[in-house]
XYZ file of C-alpha atoms in Angstrom:
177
model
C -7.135 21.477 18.010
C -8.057 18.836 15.444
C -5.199 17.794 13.005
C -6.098 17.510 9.059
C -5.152 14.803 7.278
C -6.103 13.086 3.656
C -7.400 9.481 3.628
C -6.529 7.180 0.953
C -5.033 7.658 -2.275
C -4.985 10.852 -4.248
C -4.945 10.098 -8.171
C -1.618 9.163 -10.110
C -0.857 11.433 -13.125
C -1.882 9.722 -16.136
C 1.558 9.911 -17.450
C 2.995 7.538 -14.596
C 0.276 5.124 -14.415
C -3.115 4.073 -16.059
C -6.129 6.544 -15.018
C -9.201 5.210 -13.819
C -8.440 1.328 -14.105
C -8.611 -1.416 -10.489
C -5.554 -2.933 -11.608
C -3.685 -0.001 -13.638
C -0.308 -0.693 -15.238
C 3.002 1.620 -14.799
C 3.956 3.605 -17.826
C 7.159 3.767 -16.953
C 9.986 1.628 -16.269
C 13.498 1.164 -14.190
C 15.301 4.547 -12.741
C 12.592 6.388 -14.561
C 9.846 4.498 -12.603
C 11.514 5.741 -9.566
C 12.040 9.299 -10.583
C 8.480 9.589 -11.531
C 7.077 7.991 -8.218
C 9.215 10.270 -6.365
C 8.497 13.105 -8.802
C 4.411 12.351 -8.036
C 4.661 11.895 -4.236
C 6.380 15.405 -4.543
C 3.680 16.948 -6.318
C 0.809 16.201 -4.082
C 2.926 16.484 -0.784
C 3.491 20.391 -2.110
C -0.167 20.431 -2.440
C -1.130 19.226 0.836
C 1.229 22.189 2.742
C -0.447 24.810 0.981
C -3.749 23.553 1.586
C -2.755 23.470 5.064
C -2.861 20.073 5.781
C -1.000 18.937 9.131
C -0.320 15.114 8.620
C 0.746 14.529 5.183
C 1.474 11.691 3.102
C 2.836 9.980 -0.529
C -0.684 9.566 -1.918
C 0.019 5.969 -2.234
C 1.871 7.206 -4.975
C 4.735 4.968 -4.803
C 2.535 1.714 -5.049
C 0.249 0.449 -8.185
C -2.628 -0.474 -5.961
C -2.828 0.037 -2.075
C -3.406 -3.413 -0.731
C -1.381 -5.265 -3.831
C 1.416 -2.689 -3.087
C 2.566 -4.304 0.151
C 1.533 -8.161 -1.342
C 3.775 -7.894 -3.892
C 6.656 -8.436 -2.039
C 5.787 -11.056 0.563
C 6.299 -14.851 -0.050
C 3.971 -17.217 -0.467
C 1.232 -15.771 -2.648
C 1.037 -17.264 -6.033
C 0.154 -14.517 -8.088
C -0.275 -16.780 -11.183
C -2.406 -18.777 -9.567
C -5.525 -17.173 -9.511
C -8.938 -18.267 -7.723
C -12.428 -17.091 -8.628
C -14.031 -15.625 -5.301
C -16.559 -13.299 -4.042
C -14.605 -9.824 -2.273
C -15.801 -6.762 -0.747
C -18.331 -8.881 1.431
C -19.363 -11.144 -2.193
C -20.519 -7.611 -4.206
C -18.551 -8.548 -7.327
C -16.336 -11.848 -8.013
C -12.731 -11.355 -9.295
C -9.979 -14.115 -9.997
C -7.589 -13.006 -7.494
C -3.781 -14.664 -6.400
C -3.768 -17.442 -4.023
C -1.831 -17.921 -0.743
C 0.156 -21.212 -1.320
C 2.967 -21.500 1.237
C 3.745 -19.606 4.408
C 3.262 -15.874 4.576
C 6.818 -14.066 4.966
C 8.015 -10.579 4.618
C 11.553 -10.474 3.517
C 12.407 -7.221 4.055
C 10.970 -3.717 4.516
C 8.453 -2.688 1.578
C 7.599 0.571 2.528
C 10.531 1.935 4.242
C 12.000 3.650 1.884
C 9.338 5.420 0.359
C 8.702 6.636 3.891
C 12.489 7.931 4.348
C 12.063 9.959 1.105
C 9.008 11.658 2.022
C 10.276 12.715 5.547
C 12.827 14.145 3.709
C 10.868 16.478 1.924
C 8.867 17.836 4.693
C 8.946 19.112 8.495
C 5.096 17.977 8.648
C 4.003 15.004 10.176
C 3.661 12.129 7.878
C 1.165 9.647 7.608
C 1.726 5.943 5.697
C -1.489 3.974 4.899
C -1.518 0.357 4.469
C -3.931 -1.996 3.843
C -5.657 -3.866 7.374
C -5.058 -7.694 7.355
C -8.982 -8.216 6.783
C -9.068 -5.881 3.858
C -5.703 -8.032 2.418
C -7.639 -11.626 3.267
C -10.563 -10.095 1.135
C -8.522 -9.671 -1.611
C -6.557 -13.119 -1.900
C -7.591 -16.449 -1.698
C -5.928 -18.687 0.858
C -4.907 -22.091 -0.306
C -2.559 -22.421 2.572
C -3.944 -21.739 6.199
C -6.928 -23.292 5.816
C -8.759 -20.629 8.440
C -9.200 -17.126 6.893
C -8.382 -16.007 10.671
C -5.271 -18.046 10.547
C -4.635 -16.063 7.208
C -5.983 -12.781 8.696
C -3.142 -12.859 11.939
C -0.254 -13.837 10.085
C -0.666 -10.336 8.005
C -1.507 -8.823 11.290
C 2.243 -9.980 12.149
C 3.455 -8.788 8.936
C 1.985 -5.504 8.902
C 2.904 -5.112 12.585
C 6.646 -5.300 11.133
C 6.134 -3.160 8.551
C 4.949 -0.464 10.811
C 7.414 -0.666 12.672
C 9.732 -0.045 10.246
C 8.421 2.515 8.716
C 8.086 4.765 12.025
C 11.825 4.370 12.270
C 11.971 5.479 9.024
C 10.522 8.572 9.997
C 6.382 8.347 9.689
C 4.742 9.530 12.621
C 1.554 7.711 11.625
C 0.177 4.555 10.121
C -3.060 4.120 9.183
C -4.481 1.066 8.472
C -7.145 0.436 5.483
C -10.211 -1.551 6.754
């Protein structure tokens, strides 16, 4: 029997973030951020189980963009210090942040998200996050000097992370490349 599953992320109502923008902003803030993340990931979960759909997931619902998502909480990106380059293999050139200092992961990003959604549901449950080549294509590295260097260090991180977030009750993690 072959599972179904979604890949990637389903759209966020336009009332908690931006529709249709790269880098959308949240339209709401605090508690009510939260609530409305939570509220989201609720809404597509539901429709996922009654189309059927074995391994469900958040929709990336919880994060403002799927690779910046998991960035935004590591140390030593600059993200005010940004650096013209070419991404998605030099198709289009964006001013993106810049890796500074050492690449460090504080503490679980995802985690909790995770815990929330297997709360909701008896299905399996999927997390995505972005693959360390997809993440070095979207940051410039004025740190490791080696975009491999760069590119192992978030294999590290995200190795972490995954780990994590199976104990916090995912049964998969796919990884964006």
């Amino acid at each position: 029997m072959f599972r179904t599953t979604t890949v990637g992320s389903l759209p966020k109502p336009d009332w908690l973030a931006e529709p249709e923008k790269l880098w959308p902003t949240w339209r709401l803030e605090g508690q009510a951020l939260q609530d409305g993340k939570e509220r989201a990931a609720l809404e597509w979960l539901r429709e996922q189980e009654a189309a059927g759909i074995d391994v469900v997931g958040d929709g990336e619902q919880f994060r403002i963009h799927f690779v910046h998502g998991f960035l935004e909480q590591l140390e030593g990106i600059d993200w005010n210090r940004k650096t013209r380059m070419g991404i998605r293999n030099n198709r289009y050139e964006a001013d993106v942040p810049t890796v500074t200092g050492p690449l460090a992961r504080p503490k679980a990003i995802h985690a909790a998200d995770a815990a929330y959604m297997r709360a909701q549901t008896t299905r399996r449950l999927k997390v995505t996050l972005p693959g360390p080549m997809t993440i070095c294509d979207t940051l410039a590295d004025g740190y490791y000097g080696r975009r491999e260097d760069m590119a192992m260090r978030f294999a590290e991180l995200l190795n972490a992370e995954a780990k994590e977030l199976v104990a916090a009750g995912a049964d998969v993690i796919q990884f964006d490349e």
